[in-house]
Structure formats: structure tokens, C-alpha cells
Amino acid sequence: RTRPWSGAWIAVHSAPLGRSDRQRLRVRQRALNMLGFRELDPGLLLRPDNLEGGVEAVRERLIKLGLEPDAAVFVADHFDPARRARLAGLWDGAALNRAYRELARELEAWTTQVDAMPLAQAAHESLLMGRHAIRQVVFDPMLPSPMVDVDARRQFVDAVRAYDRTGQAIWRRMRGLPPK
């Protein structure tokens, strides 16, 4: 879902959009969060322009997720030095890297121990851990290198996929269905 990053940013200008409808505001913020946008200045949200399909695909996805269609979504570049410095601090890449590695280790460890668990316990734990892992994937900002360790993210996503396959097999057994 990513492509090499040129150093440009995808921007959303949300200042002219309404702020009185709390539900609309929550939906808008969730859409922006799901695609990794962070606020640089009031009403100006940014993310690296490294997602497949570029600004057009991001605009479409934001609108599907609930951003108002009249929001300005565009590519931005050449920020002044003060804003460039602030841009670097909008995401905590070190925390994301730690989360990728820790969650991948937890998922892999669980997968190696699951066969020794009673089926009901394995099913219950697969739901709990799965929710957490999938939420991490859904809300991951998909930042480029050098902002995050993209190999650690790839290994984390691979661990989530393997975990999901194991969880699905457990739930098939719980339902008395044959393995796939």
C-alpha cells in the first residue's frame, strides 16, 4: 500500500469545514487518523505522500471514510524551516517501531503456544489479541523510511496475517467446520 517517498506531503485543509456538529467532527477526525494525518497548523493536516495512488487515491479514501467532499486535499512541499522542523515531530517513529516489534513478538509467541491451549481459551485469546493487532494495522500511519523501520512494519503485518490464519482455523474448529 506504499510507494517510495519523494519528500512531498499530502495536506488536508479543514479550517473552512464546520465544527458545530460533534458527530461530523468525530467522523472526520477518525478518517484523518486512519490515514495517518497529523495537524501541523490549525486546520492544516499532513502526512507523507507515500501511499499508493497518491493524492487522488487518498482523497477518495478519506471521503469514503467520512471526510467532507468539499475539503481541500492536495500535495504540499517546500515548507519553511520552522515548519519542516515541526513536521519531523508529528509522529513518534521510535514508538511505532517498538510497537511493531513487540506486537510481532507477542503474536508469534502466542502462535507457537496455541496448540497446547484448550480450544475455548485459544478462541477467546485469538479474539482479544486479534482486535488489538488489527486495530494497530488499521490505524498505522504507514510512514516511509526513515521515519519508521519499514522492515519492522512489514514483519509485524506478516505476523498479523499468520496470526489471523491461525485464529480463523481455531474458530473453524470451534464451529465444527473442516480446516481450509
C-alpha positions as MATLAB code, in Angstrom:
seq = 'RTRPWSGAWIAVHSAPLGRSDRQRLRVRQRALNMLGFRELDPGLLLRPDNLEGGVEAVRERLIKLGLEPDAAVFVADHFDPARRARLAGLWDGAALNRAYRELARELEAWTTQVDAMPLAQAAHESLLMGRHAIRQVVFDPMLPSPMVDVDARRQFVDAVRAYDRTGQAIWRRMRGLPPK';
ca = [
       0.000    0.000    0.000;
       3.011    2.308   -0.014;
       5.383    3.671   -2.592;
       8.763    5.423   -2.332;
       8.529    8.828   -0.695;
       9.687   11.880   -2.650;
       9.621   14.164    0.400;
       6.275   15.759   -0.529;
       3.261   15.764    1.784;
      -0.449   15.201    1.323;
      -2.324   18.023    3.007;
      -5.922   18.472    4.114;
      -7.174   21.974    4.806;
     -10.067   21.513    7.232;
     -10.392   25.046    8.654;
     -13.402   26.019    6.493;
     -15.306   22.850    7.406;
     -17.982   23.011   10.076;
     -17.104   22.422   13.718;
     -20.510   22.608   15.411;
     -21.707   19.078   14.555;
     -19.802   16.861   17.004;
     -20.707   13.625   15.224;
     -19.480   15.020   11.879;
     -16.291   16.208   13.580;
     -15.679   12.725   15.103;
     -16.207   11.030   11.732;
     -13.839   13.493   10.037;
     -11.166   13.045   12.699;
     -11.438    9.247   12.526;
     -10.981    9.331    8.736;
      -7.906   11.536    9.089;
      -6.489    9.368   11.884;
      -6.992    6.186    9.876;
      -4.782    7.565    7.129;
      -2.142    8.910    9.496;
      -2.771   12.654    9.187;
      -1.439   14.968   11.902;
      -2.136   18.647   12.446;
       0.781   20.944   11.653;
      -1.118   24.226   11.989;
      -4.747   24.768   12.991;
      -6.828   23.259   10.193;
      -3.782   22.033    8.213;
      -3.227   18.294    8.497;
      -0.418   16.444    6.756;
       1.023   13.030    6.071;
       3.891   11.895    3.835;
       2.844   11.407    0.209;
       3.926    7.760    0.111;
       0.631    5.907   -0.250;
      -0.168    4.033   -3.462;
      -2.279    6.119   -5.806;
      -1.052    9.412   -4.361;
      -3.270   12.332   -3.511;
      -6.187   11.208   -5.709;
      -6.447    7.803   -4.009;
      -6.032    9.366   -0.571;
      -8.768   11.942   -1.309;
     -11.140    9.159   -2.414;
     -10.385    7.039    0.635;
     -10.811    9.976    3.026;
     -14.208   10.779    1.518;
     -15.286    7.117    1.770;
     -14.207    7.172    5.420;
     -16.257   10.311    6.120;
     -14.269   13.427    5.206;
     -16.496   16.044    3.615;
     -16.093   16.081   -0.199;
     -15.500   19.847   -0.226;
     -12.362   19.528    1.934;
      -9.210   20.676    0.156;
      -6.852   17.696   -0.274;
      -3.627   18.472   -2.108;
       0.130   17.918   -2.292;
       2.316   20.323   -0.332;
       6.063   20.818   -0.325;
       8.811   23.349    0.352;
       7.842   24.280    3.903;
       9.748   26.961    5.753;
      12.491   25.727    8.129;
      10.359   26.099   11.273;
       7.503   24.015    9.837;
       9.945   21.416    8.452;
      11.328   21.012   11.957;
       7.813   20.639   13.408;
       6.861   18.135   10.700;
       9.536   15.766   11.932;
       7.938   15.651   15.378;
       4.325   14.974   14.380;
       4.790   11.179   14.594;
       6.721    9.145   17.131;
       8.603    6.784   14.840;
      10.522    5.182   17.711;
       7.241    4.290   19.472;
       5.823    2.868   16.251;
       8.962    0.765   15.738;
       8.734   -0.558   19.318;
       5.054   -1.410   18.813;
       5.781   -3.240   15.554;
       8.479   -5.361   17.172;
       6.664   -6.014   20.454;
       3.341   -6.922   18.851;
       5.030   -9.164   16.282;
       6.860  -10.988   19.111;
       3.629  -11.376   21.123;
       1.696  -12.702   18.139;
       4.446  -15.111   17.147;
       4.839  -16.355   20.739;
       1.097  -16.903   21.060;
       1.005  -18.779   17.755;
       3.702  -21.186   18.955;
       1.837  -21.865   22.234;
      -1.739  -22.064   20.956;
      -1.733  -25.819   20.278;
      -1.205  -26.501   23.992;
      -4.276  -24.414   24.979;
      -7.819  -25.655   25.407;
      -9.810  -24.761   22.290;
     -12.164  -22.341   24.085;
      -9.244  -20.464   25.659;
      -7.434  -20.282   22.301;
     -10.580  -18.910   20.634;
     -11.104  -16.302   23.348;
      -7.476  -15.152   23.301;
      -7.436  -15.062   19.499;
     -10.282  -12.545   19.581;
      -8.679  -10.334   22.222;
      -5.205  -10.227   20.706;
      -6.607  -10.095   17.198;
      -8.657   -6.971   17.905;
      -5.598   -5.199   19.265;
      -3.347   -6.245   16.376;
      -5.894   -5.407   13.684;
      -6.543   -2.005   15.244;
      -2.796   -1.338   15.106;
      -2.764   -2.241   11.402;
      -5.867   -0.177   10.576;
      -4.612    2.940   12.349;
      -0.957    2.592   11.347;
       0.127    5.810    9.585;
       2.167    3.806    7.023;
       5.060    6.213    7.323;
       8.041    5.923    4.978;
      11.645    5.241    5.813;
      13.482    6.937    7.514;
      10.515    7.991    9.673;
       9.942    4.350   10.687;
      11.584    0.978   10.187;
       9.545   -0.281    7.219;
      11.037   -3.780    7.561;
       9.804   -3.982   11.165;
       6.359   -2.871    9.984;
       6.374   -5.497    7.218;
       7.338   -8.213    9.715;
       4.557   -7.041   12.044;
       1.959   -7.179    9.243;
       3.211  -10.648    8.259;
       2.841  -11.744   11.902;
      -0.730  -10.379   11.957;
      -1.564  -12.309    8.789;
      -0.148  -15.552   10.218;
      -1.990  -14.926   13.485;
      -5.223  -14.299   11.573;
      -4.869  -17.596    9.687;
      -4.332  -19.406   12.992;
      -7.298  -17.631   14.587;
      -9.564  -18.486   11.667;
      -8.541  -22.146   11.890;
      -9.359  -22.137   15.616;
     -12.783  -20.647   15.013;
     -13.482  -23.166   12.243;
     -12.706  -25.950   14.737;
     -14.923  -24.261   17.351;
     -17.795  -24.332   14.861;
     -17.090  -27.924   13.860;
     -16.100  -26.942   10.315;
     -13.345  -28.719    8.367;
      -9.969  -26.965    8.030;
      -9.373  -24.930    4.889;
];
